[in-house]
Short mmCIF file of C-alpha atoms in Angstrom, two decimals:
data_model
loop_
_atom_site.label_atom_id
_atom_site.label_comp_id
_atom_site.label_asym_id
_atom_site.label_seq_id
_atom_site.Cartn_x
_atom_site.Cartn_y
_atom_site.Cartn_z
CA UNK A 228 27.51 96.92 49.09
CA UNK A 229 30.12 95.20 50.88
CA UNK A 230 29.14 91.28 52.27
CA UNK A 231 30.51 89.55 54.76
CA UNK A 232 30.56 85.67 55.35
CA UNK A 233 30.99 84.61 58.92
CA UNK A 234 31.76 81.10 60.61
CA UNK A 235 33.56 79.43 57.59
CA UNK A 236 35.70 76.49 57.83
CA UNK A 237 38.51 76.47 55.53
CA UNK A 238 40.03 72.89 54.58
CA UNK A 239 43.42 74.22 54.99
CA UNK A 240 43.25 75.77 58.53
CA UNK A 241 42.27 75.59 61.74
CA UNK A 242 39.43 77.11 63.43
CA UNK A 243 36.50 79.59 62.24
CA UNK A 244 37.04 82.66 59.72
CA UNK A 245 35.26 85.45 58.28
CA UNK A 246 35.61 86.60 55.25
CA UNK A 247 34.77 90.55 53.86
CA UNK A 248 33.50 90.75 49.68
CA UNK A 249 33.47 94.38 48.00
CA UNK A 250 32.93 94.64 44.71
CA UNK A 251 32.68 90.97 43.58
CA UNK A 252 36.37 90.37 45.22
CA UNK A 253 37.71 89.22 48.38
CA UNK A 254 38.92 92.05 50.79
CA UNK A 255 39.69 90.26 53.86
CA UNK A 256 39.52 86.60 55.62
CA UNK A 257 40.10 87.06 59.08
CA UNK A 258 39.51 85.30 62.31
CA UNK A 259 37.77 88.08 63.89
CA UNK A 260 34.50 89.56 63.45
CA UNK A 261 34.16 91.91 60.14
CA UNK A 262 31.50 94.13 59.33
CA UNK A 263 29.59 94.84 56.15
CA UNK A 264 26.56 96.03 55.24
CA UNK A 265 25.27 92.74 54.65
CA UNK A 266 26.10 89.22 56.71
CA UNK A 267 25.63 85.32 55.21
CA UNK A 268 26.54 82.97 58.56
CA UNK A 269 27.48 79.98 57.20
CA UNK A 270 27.10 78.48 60.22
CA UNK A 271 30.61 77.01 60.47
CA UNK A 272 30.31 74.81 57.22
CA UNK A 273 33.21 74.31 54.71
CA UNK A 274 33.20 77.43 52.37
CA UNK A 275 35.71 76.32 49.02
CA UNK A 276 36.83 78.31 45.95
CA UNK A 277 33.79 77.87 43.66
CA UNK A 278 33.69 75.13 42.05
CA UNK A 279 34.63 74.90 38.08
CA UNK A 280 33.69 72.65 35.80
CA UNK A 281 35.91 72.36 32.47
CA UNK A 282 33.22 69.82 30.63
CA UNK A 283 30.13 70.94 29.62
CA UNK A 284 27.64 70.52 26.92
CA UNK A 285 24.66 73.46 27.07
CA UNK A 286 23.13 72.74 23.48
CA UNK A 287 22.96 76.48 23.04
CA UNK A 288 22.16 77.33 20.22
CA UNK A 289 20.21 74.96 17.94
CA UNK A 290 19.68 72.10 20.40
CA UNK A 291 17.85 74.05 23.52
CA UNK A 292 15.27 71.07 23.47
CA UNK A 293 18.27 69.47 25.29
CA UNK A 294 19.06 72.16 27.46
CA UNK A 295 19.94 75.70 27.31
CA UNK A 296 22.28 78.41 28.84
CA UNK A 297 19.48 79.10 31.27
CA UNK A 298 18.93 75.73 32.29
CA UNK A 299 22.30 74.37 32.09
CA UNK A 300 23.28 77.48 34.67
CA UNK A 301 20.60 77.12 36.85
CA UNK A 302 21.52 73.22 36.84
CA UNK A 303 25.55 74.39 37.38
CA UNK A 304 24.32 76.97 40.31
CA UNK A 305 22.67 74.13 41.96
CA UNK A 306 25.25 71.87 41.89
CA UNK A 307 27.91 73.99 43.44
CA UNK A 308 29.59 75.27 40.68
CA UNK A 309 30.20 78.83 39.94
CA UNK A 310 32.16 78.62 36.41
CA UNK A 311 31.56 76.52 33.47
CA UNK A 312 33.10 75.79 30.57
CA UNK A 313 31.05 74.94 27.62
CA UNK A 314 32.23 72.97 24.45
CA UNK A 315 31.89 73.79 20.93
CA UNK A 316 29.32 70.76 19.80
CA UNK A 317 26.22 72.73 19.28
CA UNK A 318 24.23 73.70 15.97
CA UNK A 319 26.21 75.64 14.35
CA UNK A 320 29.14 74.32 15.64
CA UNK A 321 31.00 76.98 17.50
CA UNK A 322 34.10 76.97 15.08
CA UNK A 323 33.56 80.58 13.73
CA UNK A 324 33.87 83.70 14.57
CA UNK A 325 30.31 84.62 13.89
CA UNK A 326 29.29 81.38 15.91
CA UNK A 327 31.08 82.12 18.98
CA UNK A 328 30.36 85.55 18.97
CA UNK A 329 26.48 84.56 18.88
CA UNK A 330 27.13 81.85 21.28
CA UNK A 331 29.13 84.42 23.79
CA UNK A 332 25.73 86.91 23.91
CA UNK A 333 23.67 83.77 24.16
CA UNK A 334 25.36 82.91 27.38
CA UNK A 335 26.47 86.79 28.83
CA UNK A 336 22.03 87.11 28.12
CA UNK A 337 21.02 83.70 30.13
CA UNK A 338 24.12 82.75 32.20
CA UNK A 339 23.61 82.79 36.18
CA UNK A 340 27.45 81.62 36.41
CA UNK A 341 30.35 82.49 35.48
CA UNK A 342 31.54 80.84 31.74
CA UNK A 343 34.30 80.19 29.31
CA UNK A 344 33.59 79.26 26.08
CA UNK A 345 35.91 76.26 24.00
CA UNK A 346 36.22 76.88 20.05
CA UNK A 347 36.18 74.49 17.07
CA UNK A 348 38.85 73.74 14.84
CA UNK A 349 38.78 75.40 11.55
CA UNK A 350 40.65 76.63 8.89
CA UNK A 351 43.78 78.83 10.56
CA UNK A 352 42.75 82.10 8.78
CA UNK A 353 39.17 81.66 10.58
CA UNK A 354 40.49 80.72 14.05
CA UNK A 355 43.18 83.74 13.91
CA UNK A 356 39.16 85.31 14.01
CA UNK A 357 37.96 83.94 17.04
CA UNK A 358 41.27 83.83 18.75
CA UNK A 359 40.54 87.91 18.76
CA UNK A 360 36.50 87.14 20.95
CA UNK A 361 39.45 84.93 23.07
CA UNK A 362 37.92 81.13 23.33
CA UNK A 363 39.77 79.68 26.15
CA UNK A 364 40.94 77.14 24.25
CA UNK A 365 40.14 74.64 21.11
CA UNK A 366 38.47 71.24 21.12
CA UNK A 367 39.53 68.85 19.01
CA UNK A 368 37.03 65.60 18.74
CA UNK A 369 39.65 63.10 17.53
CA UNK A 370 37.11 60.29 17.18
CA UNK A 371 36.01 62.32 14.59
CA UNK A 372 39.34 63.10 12.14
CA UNK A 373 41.80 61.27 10.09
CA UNK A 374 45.07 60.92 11.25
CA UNK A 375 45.98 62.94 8.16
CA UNK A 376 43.51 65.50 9.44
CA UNK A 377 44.25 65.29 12.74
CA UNK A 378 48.13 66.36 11.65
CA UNK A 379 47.03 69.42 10.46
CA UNK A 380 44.86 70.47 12.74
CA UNK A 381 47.62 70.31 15.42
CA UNK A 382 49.98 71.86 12.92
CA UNK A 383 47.89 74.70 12.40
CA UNK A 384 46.73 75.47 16.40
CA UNK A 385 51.20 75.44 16.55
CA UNK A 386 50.94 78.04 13.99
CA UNK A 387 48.31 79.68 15.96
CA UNK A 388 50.15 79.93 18.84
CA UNK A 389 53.51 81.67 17.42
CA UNK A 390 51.14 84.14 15.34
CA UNK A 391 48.30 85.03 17.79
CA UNK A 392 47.85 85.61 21.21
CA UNK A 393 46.39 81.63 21.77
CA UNK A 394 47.70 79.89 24.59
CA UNK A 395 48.43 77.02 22.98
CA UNK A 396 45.72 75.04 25.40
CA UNK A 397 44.38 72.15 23.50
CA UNK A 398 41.36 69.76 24.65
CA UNK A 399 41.11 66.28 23.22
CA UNK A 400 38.22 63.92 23.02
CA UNK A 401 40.48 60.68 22.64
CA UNK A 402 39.34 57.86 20.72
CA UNK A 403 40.65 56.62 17.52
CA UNK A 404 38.19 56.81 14.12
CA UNK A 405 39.60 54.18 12.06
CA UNK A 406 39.33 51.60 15.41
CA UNK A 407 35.81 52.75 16.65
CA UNK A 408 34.34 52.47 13.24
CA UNK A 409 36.05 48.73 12.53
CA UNK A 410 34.66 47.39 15.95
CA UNK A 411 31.30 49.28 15.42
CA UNK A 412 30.96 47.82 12.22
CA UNK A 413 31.76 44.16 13.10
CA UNK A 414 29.21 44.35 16.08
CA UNK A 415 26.31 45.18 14.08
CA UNK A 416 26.81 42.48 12.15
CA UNK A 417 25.36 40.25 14.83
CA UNK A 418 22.11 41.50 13.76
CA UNK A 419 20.83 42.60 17.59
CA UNK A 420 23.01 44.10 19.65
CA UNK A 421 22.66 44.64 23.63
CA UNK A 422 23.51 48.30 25.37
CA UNK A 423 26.42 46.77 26.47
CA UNK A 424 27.97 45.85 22.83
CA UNK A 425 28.39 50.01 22.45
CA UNK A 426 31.05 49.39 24.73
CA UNK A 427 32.88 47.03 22.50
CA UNK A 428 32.10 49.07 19.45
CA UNK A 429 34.29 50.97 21.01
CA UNK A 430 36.75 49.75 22.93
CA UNK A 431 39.22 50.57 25.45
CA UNK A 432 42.46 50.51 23.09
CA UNK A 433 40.55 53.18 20.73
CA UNK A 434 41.15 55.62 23.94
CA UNK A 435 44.80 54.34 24.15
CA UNK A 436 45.92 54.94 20.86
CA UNK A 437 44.15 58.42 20.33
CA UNK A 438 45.98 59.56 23.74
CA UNK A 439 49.24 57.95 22.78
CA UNK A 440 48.97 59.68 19.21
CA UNK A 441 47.16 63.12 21.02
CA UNK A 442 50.38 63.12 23.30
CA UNK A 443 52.75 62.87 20.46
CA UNK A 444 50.95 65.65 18.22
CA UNK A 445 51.32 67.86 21.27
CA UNK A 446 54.43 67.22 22.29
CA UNK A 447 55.78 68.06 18.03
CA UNK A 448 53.75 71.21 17.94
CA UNK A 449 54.81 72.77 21.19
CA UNK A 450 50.94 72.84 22.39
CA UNK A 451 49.58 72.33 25.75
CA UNK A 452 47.37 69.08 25.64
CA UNK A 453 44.55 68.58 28.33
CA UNK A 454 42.74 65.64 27.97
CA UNK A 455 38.73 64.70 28.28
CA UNK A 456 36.80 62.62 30.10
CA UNK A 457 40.35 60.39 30.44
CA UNK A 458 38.37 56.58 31.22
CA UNK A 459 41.17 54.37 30.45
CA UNK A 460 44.03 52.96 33.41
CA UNK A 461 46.21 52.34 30.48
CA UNK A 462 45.40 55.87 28.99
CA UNK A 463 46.27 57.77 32.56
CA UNK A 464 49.74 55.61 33.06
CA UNK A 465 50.50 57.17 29.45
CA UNK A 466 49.38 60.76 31.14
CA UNK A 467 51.40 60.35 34.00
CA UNK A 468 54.99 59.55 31.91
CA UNK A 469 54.23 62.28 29.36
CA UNK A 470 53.57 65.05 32.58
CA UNK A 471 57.56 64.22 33.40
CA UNK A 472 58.47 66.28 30.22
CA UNK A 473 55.65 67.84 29.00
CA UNK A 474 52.60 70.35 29.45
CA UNK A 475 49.75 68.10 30.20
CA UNK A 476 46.34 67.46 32.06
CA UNK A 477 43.16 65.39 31.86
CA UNK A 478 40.18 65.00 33.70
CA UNK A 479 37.73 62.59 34.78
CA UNK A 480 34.19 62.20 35.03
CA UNK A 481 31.97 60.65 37.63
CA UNK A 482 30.67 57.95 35.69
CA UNK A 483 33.85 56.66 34.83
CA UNK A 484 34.97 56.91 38.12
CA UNK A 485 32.32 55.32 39.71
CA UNK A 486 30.66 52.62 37.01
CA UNK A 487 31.90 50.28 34.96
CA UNK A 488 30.18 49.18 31.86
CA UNK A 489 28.34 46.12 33.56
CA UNK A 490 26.26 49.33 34.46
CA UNK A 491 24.64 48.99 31.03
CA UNK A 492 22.67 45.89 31.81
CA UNK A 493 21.13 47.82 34.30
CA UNK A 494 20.41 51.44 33.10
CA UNK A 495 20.30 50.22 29.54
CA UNK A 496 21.08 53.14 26.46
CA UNK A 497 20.64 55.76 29.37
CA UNK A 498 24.05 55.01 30.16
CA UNK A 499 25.38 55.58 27.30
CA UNK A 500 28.29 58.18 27.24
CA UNK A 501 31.42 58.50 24.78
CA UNK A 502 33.59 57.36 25.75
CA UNK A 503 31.78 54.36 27.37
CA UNK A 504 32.24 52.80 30.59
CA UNK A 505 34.73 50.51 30.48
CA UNK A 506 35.30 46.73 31.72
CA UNK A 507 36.37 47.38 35.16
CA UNK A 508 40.03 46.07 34.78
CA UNK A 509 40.55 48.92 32.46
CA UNK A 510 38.42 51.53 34.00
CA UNK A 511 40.10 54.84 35.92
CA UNK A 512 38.50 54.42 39.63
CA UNK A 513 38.18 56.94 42.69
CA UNK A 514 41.53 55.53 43.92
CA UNK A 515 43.45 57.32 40.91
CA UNK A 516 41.94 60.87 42.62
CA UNK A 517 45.01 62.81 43.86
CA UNK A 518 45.85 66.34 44.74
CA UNK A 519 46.58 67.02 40.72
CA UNK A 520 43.18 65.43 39.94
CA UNK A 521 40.35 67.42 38.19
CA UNK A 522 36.98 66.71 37.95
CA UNK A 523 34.90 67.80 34.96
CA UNK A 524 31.34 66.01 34.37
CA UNK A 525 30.48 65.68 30.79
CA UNK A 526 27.36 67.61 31.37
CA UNK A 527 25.22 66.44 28.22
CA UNK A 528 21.85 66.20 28.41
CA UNK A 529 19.27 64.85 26.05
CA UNK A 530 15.93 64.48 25.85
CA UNK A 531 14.03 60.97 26.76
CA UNK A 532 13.81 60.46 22.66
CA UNK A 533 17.03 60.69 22.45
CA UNK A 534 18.25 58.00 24.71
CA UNK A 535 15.98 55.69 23.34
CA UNK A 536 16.63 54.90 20.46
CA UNK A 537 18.64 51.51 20.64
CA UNK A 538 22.06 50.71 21.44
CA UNK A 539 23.64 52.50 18.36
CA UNK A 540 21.13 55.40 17.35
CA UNK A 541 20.06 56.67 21.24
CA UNK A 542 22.11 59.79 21.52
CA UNK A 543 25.28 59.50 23.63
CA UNK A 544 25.45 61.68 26.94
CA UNK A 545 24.88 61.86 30.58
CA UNK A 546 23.77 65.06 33.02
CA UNK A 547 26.01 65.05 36.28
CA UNK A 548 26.26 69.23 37.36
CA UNK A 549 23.77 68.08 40.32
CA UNK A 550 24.82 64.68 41.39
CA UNK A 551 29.04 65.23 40.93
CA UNK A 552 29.57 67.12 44.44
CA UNK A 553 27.31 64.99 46.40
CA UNK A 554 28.82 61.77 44.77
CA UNK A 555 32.05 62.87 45.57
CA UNK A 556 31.38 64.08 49.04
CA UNK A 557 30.08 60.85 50.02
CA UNK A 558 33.27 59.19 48.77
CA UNK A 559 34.80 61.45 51.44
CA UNK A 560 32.72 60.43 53.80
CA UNK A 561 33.10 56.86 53.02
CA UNK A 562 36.82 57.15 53.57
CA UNK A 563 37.86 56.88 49.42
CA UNK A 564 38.74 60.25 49.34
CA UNK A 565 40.82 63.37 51.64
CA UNK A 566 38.18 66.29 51.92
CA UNK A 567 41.02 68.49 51.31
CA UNK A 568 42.01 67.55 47.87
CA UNK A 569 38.02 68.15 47.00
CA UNK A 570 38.60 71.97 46.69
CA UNK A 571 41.92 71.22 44.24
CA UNK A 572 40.30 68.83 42.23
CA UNK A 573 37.10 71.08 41.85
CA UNK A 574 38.44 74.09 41.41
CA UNK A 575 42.12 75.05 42.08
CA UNK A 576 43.85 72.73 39.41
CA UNK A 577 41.21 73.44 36.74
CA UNK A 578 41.92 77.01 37.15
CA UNK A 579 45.57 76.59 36.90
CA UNK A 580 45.18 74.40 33.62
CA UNK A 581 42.89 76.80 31.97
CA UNK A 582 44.39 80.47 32.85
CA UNK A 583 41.79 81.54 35.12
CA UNK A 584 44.11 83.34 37.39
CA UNK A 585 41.70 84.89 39.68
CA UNK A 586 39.90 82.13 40.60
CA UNK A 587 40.40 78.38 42.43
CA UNK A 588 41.23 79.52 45.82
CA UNK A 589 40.40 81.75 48.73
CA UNK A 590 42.37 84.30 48.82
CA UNK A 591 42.67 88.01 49.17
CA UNK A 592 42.00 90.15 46.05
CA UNK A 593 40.73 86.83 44.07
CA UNK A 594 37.21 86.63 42.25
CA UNK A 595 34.26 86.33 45.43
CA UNK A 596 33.14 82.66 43.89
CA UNK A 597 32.56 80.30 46.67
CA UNK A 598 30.71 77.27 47.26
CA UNK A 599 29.38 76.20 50.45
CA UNK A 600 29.62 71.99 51.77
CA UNK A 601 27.72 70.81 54.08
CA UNK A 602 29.63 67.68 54.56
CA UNK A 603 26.86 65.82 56.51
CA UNK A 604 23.23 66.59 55.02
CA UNK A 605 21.90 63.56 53.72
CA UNK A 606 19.54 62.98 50.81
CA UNK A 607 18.61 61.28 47.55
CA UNK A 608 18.85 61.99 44.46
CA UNK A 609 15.69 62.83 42.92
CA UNK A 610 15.48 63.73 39.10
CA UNK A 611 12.06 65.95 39.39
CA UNK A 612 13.92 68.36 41.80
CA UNK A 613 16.91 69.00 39.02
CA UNK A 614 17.34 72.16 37.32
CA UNK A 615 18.38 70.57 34.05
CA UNK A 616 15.90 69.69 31.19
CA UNK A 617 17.45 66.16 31.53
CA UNK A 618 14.92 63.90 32.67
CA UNK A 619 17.43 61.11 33.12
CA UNK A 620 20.41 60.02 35.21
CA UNK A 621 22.20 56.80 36.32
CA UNK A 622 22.52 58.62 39.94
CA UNK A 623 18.64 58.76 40.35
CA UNK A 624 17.49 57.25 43.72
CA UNK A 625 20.74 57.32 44.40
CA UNK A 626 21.60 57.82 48.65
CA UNK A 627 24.37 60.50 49.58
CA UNK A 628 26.10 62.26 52.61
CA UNK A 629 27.35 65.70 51.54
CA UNK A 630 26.30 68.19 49.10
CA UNK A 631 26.67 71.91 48.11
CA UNK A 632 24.09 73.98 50.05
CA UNK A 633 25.13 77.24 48.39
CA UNK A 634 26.71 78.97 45.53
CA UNK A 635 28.04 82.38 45.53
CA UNK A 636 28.69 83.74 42.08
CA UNK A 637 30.77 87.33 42.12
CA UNK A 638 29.87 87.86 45.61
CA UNK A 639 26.14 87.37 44.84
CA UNK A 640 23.96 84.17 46.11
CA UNK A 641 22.36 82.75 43.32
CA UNK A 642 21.51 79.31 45.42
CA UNK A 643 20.73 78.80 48.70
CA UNK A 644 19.97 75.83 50.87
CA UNK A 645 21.81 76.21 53.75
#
């Protein structure tokens, strides 16, 4: 069956189009009327690329109490996005081939969006393995290595890359070991410790250094270095110079962009994210959103255990797939942000950065993943109405204007609230 999506604004142009889908692609986009055997009217909302999001955490398998492949989709679909890409932190870790190969039927069998999957580092004989089930890239969790680790691990993904068909495409959680566990370690000496004193445990120039020494492990090994949930000003000014003569990329998350880590005397350990929310003279803000901008949310849920634990043992993590587009939106509609940068910084520039060549824009012959804004519907954010098994979220209560009202995954609808 062939679909056809009527009365669709397009940031880019002028006017009303239609657009034809056969076959999961895009056939036509036309101003005049198409015919199909089936017909979505829009009803002259914005219809954007679908929406990808390069940062998230599905705990599946071996942490499903958390969330799953199901949920986490469901919780993705509902939020406007259409692709996901899922990181390598689960139990086992997804840094063998007979881990990602489990974890790639877990999510083809439960999966109501589109997803990439990120490996672990290992040793290079096993990743020449899984370079052959193609991860679309490799995570590397620097707060968790060595600097004499951390050298060969970047040595051996340059190996990797001249021996193997990997793209060289290397993701970086950026803080630095040796600082993080100094400044831990001297806070919990105080005895009791506040939410807030995570913060300091680990600080802003732990991000700094790990991206300074990420950038120059990159830039030695010939690699391609996008960087996570990028929190720090100092750490993006860094970014910026090393982009003049360099592959490179990062992305932010909504919490960073929109707290700073006063928000822990308010929402307590629930805030509670690595890397944390920083003071906000050193925080990344909505006014560092551009055209090359992406957006990728962190997704990583927990259960209500979890996050309660105290200020050092509550599990670190926050679930944004349903609150990112309507927090965004209303920035837009507050005047912080151009509406037509949201589809680029949702979905074009992540596609770019991660190889997904036939997605990130509307065009003719690319992938039929759109998602639908209706840039005026107001609401509030109520947890009990999310898809995800999180039962938590800073955003709760929370007022908005703007918000995805459908998602269209390979030319099929899997939500609808227009």
């Amino acid at each position: 069956m062939d679909l056809i999506i009527k009365n669709c604004k397009l940031v880019d142009k002028l006017g009303e189009y239609n657009i034809k889908v056969e076959d999961g692609k895009i056939t036509d986009i036309s101003k005049n009327p198409l015919k199909g055997d089936e017909t979505i009217d829009i009803k002259c909302n914005y219809l954007m690329p679908g929406f990808i999001d390069p940062h998230i955490h599905f705990r599946d398998p071996g942490l499903t109490q958390k969330e799953d492949f199901k949920t986490g989709s469901l919780s993705a679909a509902n939020g406007g996005f259409t692709t996901v890409i899922d990181m390598p932190n689960t139990l086992p870790k997804t840094n063998t081939y007979k881990a990602l190969k489990e974890k790639i039927q877990i999510a083809k069998s439960k999966s109501v969006v589109n997803f990439e999957l990120q490996a672990g580092h290992n040793t290079l004989e096993e990743m020449k393995k899984m370079i052959t089930l193609k991860p679309i890239s490799f995570k590397i969790f620097m707060d968790l290595e060595s600097d004499e680790s951390l050298e060969r691990i970047f040595k051996d993904l340059s190996t990797l890359k001249d021996t193997t068909e990997y793209n060289g495409l290397v993701a970086t959680h950026c803080e630095k070991k040796a600082i993080v566990e100094r400044e831990t370690e001297r806070l919990k000496q105080k005895g009791e410790n506040e939410a807030i004193d995570y913060t300091y445990g680990r600080p802003t120039i732990s991000e700094d250094e790990s991206v300074k020494q990420a950038i120059e492990l990159a830039r030695e090994n010939n690699l391609r270095l996008h960087i996570c949930h990028l929190s720090s000003s100092k750490s993006l000014s860094m970014a910026k110079t090393a982009s003049k003569s360099m592959p490179i990329s990062w992305e932010f998350t909504p919490h960073h962009l929109l707290l700073d880590n006063t928000a822990y005397n308010v929402y307590g350990t629930f805030i509670k994210t690595n890397p944390p929310l920083r003071p906000k003279n050193e925080s990344v803000s909505v006014e560092d959103l551009d055209e090359t901008s992406i957006i990728g949310t962190d997704h990583a849920p927990h259960t209500l255990e979890d996050k309660t634990k105290g200020t050092w043992n509550s599990s670190p993590g926050i679930p944004n797939l349903e609150t990112v587009v309507p927090l965004m939106l209303t920035e837009v509609n507050n005047g912080n942000i151009d509406l037509n940068i949201i589809p680029k910084i949702f979905s074009t520039n992540a596609a770019k950065v991660y190889g997904l060549e036939n997605k990130g824009e509307i065009a003719i012959g690319k992938d039929a993943d759109f998602t639908v804004i209706d840039l005026k519907r107001e609401g509030k954010f109520n947890i009990d109405e999310f898809e995800t098994k999180a039962e938590y979220s800073p955003f709760d209560g929370w007022n908005y204007t703007g918000t995805a009202v459908m998602t269209i995954v390979n030319g099929k609808v899997v939500m609808d609230k227009l």
